[in-house]
Coordinates of C-alpha atoms and ligand atoms in Angstrom, one line a residue:
M1 CA 25.6 3.3 -0.6
A2 CA 22.3 5.0 -1.5
M3 CA 19.2 3.1 -0.4
M4 CA 18.1 2.5 -4.0
T5 CA 21.4 1.1 -5.1
M6 CA 21.6 -1.2 -2.1
R7 CA 18.1 -2.5 -2.7
R8 CA 18.9 -3.3 -6.3
A9 CA 22.3 -4.8 -5.5
V10 CA 20.7 -7.1 -2.9
A11 CA 17.4 -7.8 -4.5
L12 CA 17.7 -7.4 -8.1
G13 CA 21.2 -8.3 -9.2
A14 CA 21.6 -7.0 -12.7
R15 CA 18.1 -6.0 -13.6
H16 CA 19.0 -2.7 -15.2
I17 CA 19.5 -2.7 -18.9
P18 CA 21.7 0.2 -19.6
A19 CA 21.4 0.3 -23.4
A20 CA 18.4 2.0 -25.0
A21 CA 15.6 -0.4 -25.7
T22 CA 13.2 0.2 -28.6
A23 CA 9.5 0.3 -28.0
S24 CA 9.0 -3.0 -29.7
S25 CA 11.7 -4.7 -27.7
R26 CA 10.3 -3.6 -24.3
V27 CA 7.8 -6.4 -24.0
V28 CA 9.5 -9.8 -23.7
P29 CA 8.5 -12.2 -26.5
L30 CA 5.8 -14.6 -25.2
R31 CA 7.6 -17.7 -26.4
H32 CA 10.2 -17.0 -23.7
M33 CA 7.5 -17.4 -21.0
S34 CA 5.7 -20.3 -19.4
A35 CA 2.4 -21.1 -21.0
D36 CA 0.3 -19.6 -18.2
A37 CA 2.2 -16.4 -18.0
G38 CA 2.3 -16.1 -21.8
A39 CA -1.5 -16.5 -22.1
A40 CA -2.1 -14.0 -19.3
M41 CA 0.3 -11.5 -21.0
E42 CA -1.5 -12.0 -24.3
K43 CA -4.9 -11.3 -22.7
I44 CA -3.5 -8.1 -21.1
R45 CA -1.9 -7.0 -24.4
A46 CA -5.1 -7.7 -26.4
A47 CA -7.0 -5.4 -24.0
G48 CA -4.4 -2.7 -24.7
L49 CA -3.3 -2.6 -21.1
L50 CA 0.3 -3.7 -21.5
R51 CA 1.9 -0.2 -21.1
T52 CA 5.7 -0.1 -20.8
Q53 CA 6.4 3.6 -20.9
G54 CA 6.0 6.4 -18.4
L55 CA 3.2 8.9 -18.7
I56 CA 4.0 12.6 -18.9
A57 CA 1.6 15.3 -20.1
G58 CA -0.6 12.6 -21.6
K59 CA 2.2 11.1 -23.7
W60 CA 3.7 7.7 -23.2
V61 CA 7.5 8.3 -23.0
D62 CA 10.8 6.4 -22.5
A63 CA 13.6 7.5 -20.1
Y64 CA 15.4 10.4 -21.8
D65 CA 18.6 8.4 -21.8
G66 CA 16.9 5.2 -23.0
K67 CA 17.7 3.2 -19.8
T68 CA 15.2 0.6 -18.7
I69 CA 14.5 -1.7 -15.8
E70 CA 13.3 -5.3 -16.0
V71 CA 10.0 -6.2 -14.4
Q72 CA 10.1 -9.8 -13.2
N73 CA 7.6 -12.4 -12.2
P74 CA 8.6 -13.3 -8.7
A75 CA 7.0 -16.8 -9.0
T76 CA 9.2 -17.8 -12.0
G77 CA 11.9 -15.2 -12.4
E78 CA 10.6 -14.6 -16.0
V79 CA 11.2 -11.1 -17.3
L80 CA 7.7 -9.7 -18.2
A81 CA 8.7 -6.4 -19.7
N82 CA 11.2 -3.6 -19.5
V83 CA 10.1 -0.2 -18.3
P84 CA 11.9 3.2 -18.4
C85 CA 14.4 3.9 -15.7
M86 CA 13.6 7.6 -15.2
G87 CA 15.1 10.2 -13.0
S88 CA 15.1 13.9 -12.2
R89 CA 14.6 15.2 -15.7
E90 CA 11.5 13.2 -16.5
T91 CA 10.2 14.0 -13.0
S92 CA 10.6 17.7 -13.5
D93 CA 8.7 17.5 -16.8
A94 CA 6.0 15.5 -15.1
I95 CA 5.8 18.1 -12.3
A96 CA 5.6 20.9 -14.9
S97 CA 2.8 19.1 -16.7
A98 CA 0.9 18.5 -13.5
H99 CA 1.4 22.2 -12.5
S100 CA 0.0 23.6 -15.8
T101 CA -2.9 21.2 -15.8
F102 CA -3.8 22.1 -12.2
Y103 CA -5.2 25.4 -13.3
S104 CA -7.7 23.9 -15.7
W105 CA -8.6 20.7 -13.7
S106 CA -9.1 22.5 -10.4
K107 CA -11.5 25.0 -12.2
L108 CA -13.8 22.3 -13.4
T109 CA -17.0 21.8 -11.4
A110 CA -17.0 19.0 -8.8
S111 CA -19.6 17.3 -10.8
E112 CA -17.4 17.3 -13.9
R113 CA -14.5 15.8 -12.0
S114 CA -16.8 13.3 -10.4
K115 CA -18.1 12.1 -13.8
A116 CA -14.5 11.5 -15.1
L117 CA -13.6 9.6 -11.9
R118 CA -16.8 7.5 -12.0
K119 CA -15.9 6.6 -15.6
W120 CA -12.4 5.6 -14.5
Y121 CA -14.0 3.4 -11.9
D122 CA -16.2 1.7 -14.5
L123 CA -13.3 1.1 -16.7
I124 CA -11.2 -0.5 -13.9
I125 CA -14.1 -2.8 -13.0
S126 CA -14.7 -3.8 -16.7
H127 CA -11.0 -4.6 -17.0
K128 CA -10.9 -6.4 -13.6
E129 CA -9.5 -9.6 -14.9
E130 CA -6.6 -8.1 -16.9
L131 CA -5.6 -5.9 -14.0
A132 CA -5.7 -8.8 -11.6
L133 CA -3.6 -10.9 -14.0
L134 CA -1.0 -8.1 -14.3
M135 CA -0.8 -7.9 -10.5
T136 CA -0.4 -11.6 -10.1
L137 CA 2.3 -11.7 -12.7
E138 CA 4.4 -8.8 -11.4
Q139 CA 3.7 -9.0 -7.6
G140 CA 2.9 -12.7 -7.1
K141 CA -0.3 -12.5 -5.1
P142 CA -2.9 -15.2 -5.9
M143 CA -5.5 -14.3 -8.5
K144 CA -8.3 -14.4 -5.9
E145 CA -6.5 -11.8 -3.9
A146 CA -5.6 -9.8 -7.0
L147 CA -9.2 -9.6 -8.0
G148 CA -10.0 -8.5 -4.5
E149 CA -7.5 -5.8 -4.7
V150 CA -8.9 -4.5 -8.0
N151 CA -12.3 -4.2 -6.3
Y152 CA -10.8 -2.6 -3.3
G153 CA -8.6 -0.2 -5.4
A154 CA -11.5 0.8 -7.6
S155 CA -13.7 1.4 -4.6
F156 CA -11.5 4.5 -3.7
I157 CA -12.2 6.0 -7.1
E158 CA -15.9 5.4 -6.8
Y159 CA -16.0 6.7 -3.2
F160 CA -14.1 9.9 -4.0
A161 CA -16.0 10.5 -7.2
E162 CA -19.0 10.8 -4.9
E163 CA -17.1 12.7 -2.2
A164 CA -16.0 15.3 -4.8
K165 CA -19.5 16.8 -4.6
R166 CA -19.4 17.0 -0.8
I167 CA -16.4 19.3 -0.2
Y168 CA -18.3 21.8 1.9
G169 CA -16.9 25.0 3.4
D170 CA -18.3 26.8 6.5
I171 CA -19.8 30.1 7.5
I172 CA -18.7 31.3 10.9
P173 CA -20.9 33.6 13.0
P174 CA -19.1 36.9 12.8
T175 CA -17.7 38.8 15.8
L176 CA -18.6 42.1 14.3
S177 CA -22.1 42.7 12.8
D178 CA -20.9 44.2 9.5
R179 CA -18.7 41.2 8.7
R180 CA -19.2 37.7 7.2
L181 CA -16.6 35.0 7.9
L182 CA -16.3 32.2 5.4
V183 CA -14.1 29.1 5.1
L184 CA -13.4 27.6 1.7
K185 CA -11.7 24.3 1.1
Q186 CA -9.4 24.4 -1.9
P187 CA -7.1 21.8 -3.5
V188 CA -3.5 21.9 -2.2
G189 CA -2.0 21.8 -5.7
V190 CA 0.4 19.4 -7.3
V191 CA 0.8 16.1 -5.4
G192 CA 3.8 13.7 -5.5
A193 CA 2.5 10.2 -4.7
I194 CA 5.1 7.4 -4.0
T195 CA 3.7 3.9 -3.6
P196 CA 5.0 0.4 -2.7
W197 CA 4.8 -2.9 -4.5
N198 CA 2.6 -4.9 -2.1
F199 CA -0.7 -3.3 -3.3
P200 CA 0.2 -2.2 -6.8
L201 CA -3.2 -0.7 -7.5
A202 CA -4.9 0.2 -4.3
M203 CA -2.1 2.2 -2.8
I204 CA -2.3 4.4 -5.9
T205 CA -6.0 4.8 -6.1
R206 CA -6.2 5.6 -2.3
K207 CA -4.1 8.7 -3.1
V208 CA -5.0 9.6 -6.6
G209 CA -8.8 9.2 -6.1
P210 CA -9.2 11.9 -3.4
A211 CA -6.4 14.1 -5.0
L212 CA -8.2 14.3 -8.4
A213 CA -11.6 14.5 -6.8
C214 CA -10.8 17.8 -5.1
G215 CA -8.9 19.3 -8.0
C216 CA -5.3 18.4 -7.4
T217 CA -3.1 17.0 -10.1
V218 CA -0.6 14.2 -9.5
V219 CA 2.8 12.7 -10.3
V220 CA 2.8 9.1 -9.2
K221 CA 5.9 7.0 -8.7
P222 CA 5.0 3.3 -8.4
S223 CA 7.5 0.8 -7.1
E224 CA 10.0 -0.4 -9.7
F225 CA 8.8 -4.0 -8.9
T226 CA 5.2 -3.4 -9.9
P227 CA 5.0 -0.5 -12.4
L228 CA 2.8 -2.4 -15.0
T229 CA -0.4 -2.3 -12.9
A230 CA 0.1 1.4 -12.3
L231 CA 0.6 2.1 -16.0
A232 CA -2.4 0.1 -17.0
A233 CA -4.5 2.0 -14.5
A234 CA -3.2 5.3 -15.8
D235 CA -4.1 4.2 -19.3
L236 CA -7.7 3.6 -18.2
A237 CA -7.7 7.1 -16.5
L238 CA -6.8 8.7 -19.8
Q239 CA -9.6 6.6 -21.5
A240 CA -12.0 7.9 -18.9
G241 CA -11.3 11.5 -19.9
I242 CA -9.0 12.5 -17.0
P243 CA -7.1 15.1 -18.9
A244 CA -3.5 14.8 -20.1
G245 CA -1.2 16.1 -17.3
A246 CA -3.7 15.6 -14.4
L247 CA -2.1 12.1 -13.8
N248 CA 1.5 11.5 -14.6
V249 CA 3.5 8.3 -13.9
V250 CA 7.3 8.2 -13.6
M251 CA 9.4 5.3 -12.4
G252 CA 13.0 4.2 -12.1
N253 CA 15.7 5.8 -9.9
A254 CA 13.7 6.3 -6.7
P255 CA 16.0 8.6 -4.8
E256 CA 16.4 10.9 -7.9
I257 CA 12.6 11.0 -8.5
G258 CA 12.0 11.5 -4.8
D259 CA 14.5 14.4 -4.6
A260 CA 13.0 16.0 -7.7
L261 CA 9.6 15.9 -6.1
L262 CA 10.9 17.2 -2.7
Q263 CA 12.9 20.0 -4.2
S264 CA 10.2 21.4 -6.4
T265 CA 8.3 24.4 -5.1
Q266 CA 5.4 23.5 -7.4
V267 CA 4.8 20.2 -5.6
R268 CA 2.7 21.2 -2.6
K269 CA 2.1 17.7 -1.1
I270 CA 3.9 14.5 -0.7
T271 CA 1.9 11.4 0.0
F272 CA 3.8 8.2 0.6
T273 CA 3.1 4.6 1.4
G274 CA 6.1 2.4 2.2
S275 CA 8.8 1.7 4.7
T276 CA 9.3 3.8 7.8
A277 CA 12.9 4.5 6.9
V278 CA 12.0 6.0 3.5
G279 CA 9.0 7.8 5.0
K280 CA 11.3 9.6 7.5
K281 CA 13.6 10.7 4.7
L282 CA 10.7 12.1 2.7
M283 CA 9.3 13.9 5.8
A284 CA 12.7 15.5 6.4
G285 CA 13.1 16.3 2.7
S286 CA 9.7 18.1 2.7
A287 CA 10.8 20.6 5.3
N288 CA 12.8 22.7 2.9
T289 CA 9.8 23.7 0.8
V290 CA 7.3 23.2 3.7
K291 CA 5.1 20.7 1.9
K292 CA 2.0 19.0 3.3
V293 CA 2.9 15.4 4.1
S294 CA 0.9 12.2 4.5
L295 CA 2.8 9.0 5.4
E296 CA 1.4 5.4 5.5
L297 CA 4.4 3.5 7.0
G298 CA 5.3 0.1 8.4
G299 CA 3.4 -1.7 11.1
N300 CA 4.1 -4.3 13.8
A301 CA 0.5 -5.5 14.4
P302 CA -0.4 -7.3 17.6
C303 CA -3.2 -9.9 17.4
I304 CA -4.4 -10.6 20.9
V305 CA -6.3 -13.8 21.5
F306 CA -7.8 -13.9 25.0
D307 CA -8.9 -17.0 26.9
D308 CA -12.5 -16.0 26.4
A309 CA -12.2 -15.9 22.6
D310 CA -14.3 -18.0 20.2
I311 CA -11.5 -20.3 19.0
D312 CA -12.9 -20.7 15.5
V313 CA -13.3 -17.0 15.0
A314 CA -9.8 -16.3 16.5
V315 CA -8.1 -18.9 14.2
K316 CA -10.0 -17.7 11.1
G317 CA -9.3 -14.0 11.9
S318 CA -5.7 -14.4 12.8
L319 CA -5.0 -16.6 9.8
A320 CA -6.5 -14.0 7.5
A321 CA -4.7 -11.1 9.2
K322 CA -1.4 -12.9 9.1
F323 CA -1.2 -14.7 5.7
R324 CA -2.9 -12.3 3.3
N325 CA -0.4 -11.5 0.5
S326 CA 1.9 -14.1 2.0
G327 CA 2.4 -11.9 5.1
Q328 CA 3.4 -8.9 3.0
T329 CA 0.9 -6.2 4.1
C330 CA 1.5 -3.4 6.5
V331 CA -1.6 -4.5 8.6
C332 CA -0.5 -8.2 8.8
A333 CA -0.6 -9.7 12.3
N334 CA 3.1 -9.5 13.1
R335 CA 2.8 -10.8 16.7
I336 CA 0.1 -13.2 17.8
L337 CA -0.2 -12.8 21.6
V338 CA -2.1 -15.8 23.1
Q339 CA -3.4 -16.0 26.7
E340 CA -1.9 -19.0 28.6
G341 CA -5.2 -20.7 29.2
I342 CA -6.0 -21.0 25.5
Y343 CA -2.4 -21.2 24.1
E344 CA -2.1 -25.0 23.4
K345 CA -5.6 -25.2 22.0
F346 CA -5.2 -22.2 19.8
A347 CA -1.7 -23.3 18.6
T348 CA -3.0 -26.7 17.6
A349 CA -6.0 -25.3 15.7
F350 CA -4.0 -22.5 14.1
I351 CA -1.3 -24.8 12.9
K352 CA -3.9 -27.1 11.3
A353 CA -5.4 -24.1 9.5
V354 CA -1.9 -22.9 8.3
Q355 CA -1.2 -26.4 7.0
S356 CA -4.2 -26.1 4.7
L357 CA -2.7 -23.1 2.9
K358 CA -1.6 -24.0 -0.6
V359 CA 1.7 -22.4 -1.8
G360 CA 2.1 -21.9 -5.5
N361 CA 2.1 -19.7 -8.5
G362 CA -0.7 -17.2 -8.1
L363 CA -2.0 -18.0 -11.6
E364 CA -3.1 -21.4 -10.4
E365 CA -6.6 -21.4 -9.0
S366 CA -5.8 -23.5 -5.9
T367 CA -3.0 -21.2 -4.7
S368 CA -3.6 -19.3 -1.5
Q369 CA 0.1 -18.3 -0.8
G370 CA 2.2 -16.8 -3.6
P371 CA 6.0 -16.1 -3.5
L372 CA 7.6 -13.3 -1.6
I373 CA 8.5 -10.3 -3.7
N374 CA 12.2 -11.2 -4.1
E375 CA 15.2 -13.0 -2.7
A376 CA 16.0 -10.2 -0.3
A377 CA 12.6 -10.7 1.3
V378 CA 13.3 -14.4 1.8
Q379 CA 16.7 -13.6 3.3
K380 CA 15.0 -11.2 5.8
V381 CA 12.6 -13.9 6.9
E382 CA 15.5 -16.4 7.3
K383 CA 17.4 -13.8 9.4
F384 CA 14.3 -13.4 11.7
I385 CA 13.8 -17.1 12.1
N386 CA 17.5 -17.7 12.9
D387 CA 17.5 -14.9 15.4
A388 CA 14.3 -16.3 17.1
T389 CA 15.6 -19.9 17.3
S390 CA 19.0 -18.8 18.6
K391 CA 17.1 -17.1 21.5
G392 CA 14.9 -20.0 22.4
A393 CA 11.8 -19.9 20.1
N394 CA 10.7 -23.2 18.6
V395 CA 9.6 -23.6 15.0
M396 CA 6.2 -25.4 15.1
L397 CA 5.5 -25.5 11.4
G398 CA 7.5 -24.7 8.3
G399 CA 10.6 -22.6 8.9
K400 CA 12.4 -23.0 5.6
R401 CA 12.3 -22.2 1.9
H402 CA 9.5 -24.0 0.0
S403 CA 10.5 -26.8 -2.3
L404 CA 9.1 -24.7 -5.2
G405 CA 12.3 -22.7 -5.1
M406 CA 12.5 -19.0 -6.2
S407 CA 11.2 -16.8 -3.4
F408 CA 8.6 -19.2 -2.1
Y409 CA 8.7 -19.7 1.7
E410 CA 6.8 -22.3 3.7
P411 CA 3.9 -20.9 5.8
T412 CA 5.5 -20.9 9.3
V413 CA 4.4 -20.9 12.9
V414 CA 7.0 -20.1 15.6
G415 CA 6.2 -20.7 19.3
N416 CA 7.5 -19.1 22.5
V417 CA 8.6 -15.9 20.9
S418 CA 9.6 -13.2 23.3
N419 CA 10.2 -9.4 23.2
D420 CA 14.0 -9.6 22.7
M421 CA 13.5 -11.3 19.3
L422 CA 13.4 -9.5 15.8
L423 CA 10.1 -11.3 15.2
F424 CA 8.7 -9.3 18.1
R425 CA 10.4 -6.0 17.5
E426 CA 10.2 -5.6 13.7
E427 CA 7.9 -6.3 10.7
V428 CA 8.8 -9.7 9.3
F429 CA 6.9 -9.0 6.0
G430 CA 6.6 -12.7 5.3
P431 CA 4.5 -15.8 6.0
V432 CA 5.7 -16.3 9.6
A433 CA 3.3 -16.3 12.5
P434 CA 5.0 -15.8 15.9
L435 CA 3.0 -17.0 18.9
I436 CA 3.7 -15.2 22.1
P437 CA 2.2 -16.4 25.4
F438 CA 0.8 -13.9 28.0
K439 CA -0.9 -14.1 31.4
T440 CA -3.0 -11.0 32.0
E441 CA -4.9 -8.4 29.9
E442 CA -2.6 -5.7 31.3
E443 CA 0.5 -7.6 30.2
A444 CA -1.0 -8.1 26.7
V445 CA -1.8 -4.4 26.3
H446 CA 1.7 -3.5 27.5
M447 CA 3.4 -6.0 25.1
A448 CA 1.1 -4.8 22.2
N449 CA 2.1 -1.2 22.8
D450 CA 5.8 -1.9 23.3
T451 CA 6.8 -0.8 19.8
N452 CA 7.3 2.4 17.8
A453 CA 4.8 1.2 15.3
G454 CA 1.0 1.9 15.6
L455 CA -0.9 0.9 12.5
A456 CA -3.2 -2.1 13.0
A457 CA -4.1 -4.3 16.0
Y458 CA -6.5 -7.1 16.4
I459 CA -8.2 -8.6 19.4
F460 CA -10.3 -11.7 19.8
T461 CA -12.6 -12.0 22.9
K462 CA -16.3 -12.7 23.5
S463 CA -16.3 -10.0 26.3
I464 CA -17.9 -6.8 25.3
P465 CA -16.4 -4.7 28.2
R466 CA -12.9 -6.1 27.4
S467 CA -13.2 -5.4 23.7
W468 CA -14.0 -1.7 24.5
R469 CA -11.3 -1.5 27.2
V470 CA -8.6 -3.0 25.2
S471 CA -9.5 -1.2 21.9
E472 CA -9.2 2.1 23.8
S473 CA -5.9 1.2 25.4
L474 CA -4.2 0.1 22.2
E475 CA -1.9 2.8 20.6
Y476 CA -2.9 2.0 17.1
G477 CA -4.8 3.7 14.3
L478 CA -6.9 0.7 13.4
V479 CA -8.4 -2.0 15.6
G480 CA -10.1 -5.2 14.5
V481 CA -12.3 -6.8 17.1
N482 CA -13.1 -10.5 16.3
E483 CA -12.2 -9.7 12.6
G484 CA -8.9 -10.0 10.7
I485 CA -9.7 -8.1 7.5
I486 CA -10.8 -4.6 8.3
S487 CA -9.8 -2.2 5.5
T488 CA -12.5 -0.5 3.5
E489 CA -12.8 2.7 1.5
V490 CA -15.5 4.1 3.8
A491 CA -13.3 4.0 7.0
P492 CA -10.2 6.0 7.8
F493 CA -7.0 4.1 7.3
G494 CA -3.7 5.2 8.9
G495 CA -1.3 4.8 11.8
V496 CA -0.1 6.6 14.9
K497 CA 3.4 6.8 16.4
Q498 CA 6.0 5.9 13.7
S499 CA 3.4 4.2 11.5
G500 CA 2.5 7.5 9.9
L501 CA 0.6 10.7 9.6
G502 CA -2.8 11.3 8.1
R503 CA -5.6 9.1 7.0
E504 CA -6.6 7.5 3.7
G505 CA -10.1 6.6 2.6
S506 CA -13.4 7.8 4.1
K507 CA -14.6 11.4 4.5
Y508 CA -11.5 12.2 6.4
G509 CA -9.1 11.1 3.6
I510 CA -10.0 14.0 1.3
D511 CA -8.8 16.6 3.9
E512 CA -5.2 15.5 3.2
Y513 CA -5.5 17.1 -0.2
L514 CA -7.3 20.3 0.8
E515 CA -6.3 23.6 2.3
L516 CA -8.6 25.8 4.3
K517 CA -9.0 29.4 3.3
Y518 CA -10.6 31.9 5.6
I519 CA -12.3 34.9 3.9
C520 CA -13.3 37.9 6.0
M521 CA -15.8 40.1 4.2
G522 CA -15.9 43.5 5.9
N523 CA -17.9 46.8 5.8
L524 CA -21.1 45.0 4.9
G525 CA -23.3 47.2 7.2
Ligands
NAP1 P1 9.9 1.2 0.4 O1 11.2 0.5 0.1 O2 9.9 2.3 1.3 O3 9.4 1.7 -1.0 C1 8.2 2.4 -1.2 C2 8.3 3.3 -2.3 O4 9.3 4.3 -2.1 C3 8.7 2.6 -3.6 O5 8.1 3.3 -4.7 C4 10.2 2.9 -3.7 O6 10.7 2.9 -5.0 C5 10.2 4.3 -3.1 N1 11.5 4.7 -2.6 C6 12.5 4.0 -2.1 N2 13.6 4.8 -1.7 C7 13.2 6.1 -2.0 C8 13.8 7.4 -1.9 N3 15.0 7.5 -1.3 N4 13.1 8.4 -2.3 C9 11.9 8.3 -2.8 N5 11.2 7.1 -3.0 C10 11.9 6.0 -2.6 O7 8.8 0.1 0.8 P2 8.4 -1.2 0.1 O8 9.4 -2.3 0.4 O9 8.0 -1.0 -1.3 O10 7.0 -1.5 0.9 C11 6.9 -2.2 2.1 C12 6.7 -1.3 3.2 O11 5.5 -0.5 3.0 C13 6.4 -2.0 4.5 O12 7.1 -1.4 5.6 C14 4.9 -1.9 4.7 O13 4.5 -2.0 6.0 C15 4.7 -0.5 4.1 N6 3.3 -0.3 3.8 C16 2.5 0.5 4.5 C17 1.2 0.7 4.2 C18 0.3 1.6 5.0 O14 -0.8 1.9 4.6 N7 0.7 2.0 6.2 C19 0.6 0.0 3.1 C20 1.4 -0.8 2.4 C21 2.8 -1.0 2.7 P3 11.4 1.6 -5.6 O15 10.5 0.4 -5.3 O16 11.3 1.9 -7.1 O17 12.7 1.4 -5.1

């Protein structure tokens, strides 16, 4: 069974609507929604940001065969809207549009591209609330986190609007006196960007910002679970003057869209954020046309709490690193390794902090933990908990579905986890904090590196020599020292080992969308 079909069968049941839907029927009548969701949808609609069609060559379009997919609110199961279920034909047209626009967009001056991006940033910020509401409705994260994501997502547009003007080449001292050797940096061309549901805005802007800044054009495929935020952001890009065809959005049949992007010789770069399994497929599929590839894949972050840690700092940092987005981030602390001398004290303080997390619908102000994305995600958490308890771990807090029903799960702490358990070996992607005791620094580093993943790691210690030593020994792309939230647009984000290739954000992030061209000018003597 194809991966996409299996995901839908397990996670979505009968979400596909095979018959053609008219434009007016795509948005579900507000009277069918809860009061909060209805009011939020009304606000988004009034701002003109409830887009429910794909974007190809600057036009809002349906799937050519009229098929649609339901977008659901994971907190309530309500259907928010139906969006087109597109496939290879729509993707080919989006690629053609991006390809023809590349010639004009890449010829603009850096300053002209920068101005359009800056305007896009301003529009995102001025529509912060509507975008955050959309995100909370389709993804489930609490409004406070959604507002944080809008700021974070927008920051990549602002940063790369500025960086567009700093794409410098080089002049190399020649080896012969009548020659001059130059290096130009030029945009790679059409980019295919495939993004996940857990950060519906930021995972797109982290790719599209640098791509557009250096003159590339893009075909974005957001997750089928969270297309509405992507479409609203694309609408704002058009309003900002980013030309028709520079940014296209298609969604629906992921393998078909992915294959169309992979097979096209016009697509010169694939940038992907998502699971390691799909990332490997895309990497293999890029070989045939030798595309440039960037991959931001799954993590298995260790969070090491040493005996000499400040316990308050360690609890606050590991709580933030673990429970953001209900444990559904690639940099979430997946394994909390705690040194024996502090284990009991840390566990007690940590459990108390976890007990203070309020589970609920993200639209409610007091909520700090929203639902998981779907039923399949809850089943995965249940499987990991069953596996751990059958092998000797003890549930110290939570450990079951939340009484709110749907895909809500209780914030959970599991003690005495060991390296033969799924909780140690794989990403749980849910609100479960496994505590793992260790004796020595060497043992902790060994356990931390005992995985194929290498995205984020965290350490808590008051010792400066130890913080250097351990940071340098960790086989990870990102290390937080006495801090649980470390992502920012100005620093390079990305993993080593099977967590990915390339970096996003920062001055390094733009290189992923550039090619070097060497020019040798001869006979100048
Ligand atoms: P996923 O299943 O790999 O999906 C990611 C994207 O790939 C979605 O748009 C999905 O489409 C699409 N896709 C699925 N199968 C495809 C195929 N055969 N060809 C082309 N595209 C395909 O991952 P997810 O469940 O959405 O996201 C969670 C994962 O992302 C976790 O492992 C997390 O660690 C990782 N992640 C990594 C980072 C990072 O920066 N390293 C950041 C965030 C998340 P549909 O959704 O429409 O099926």
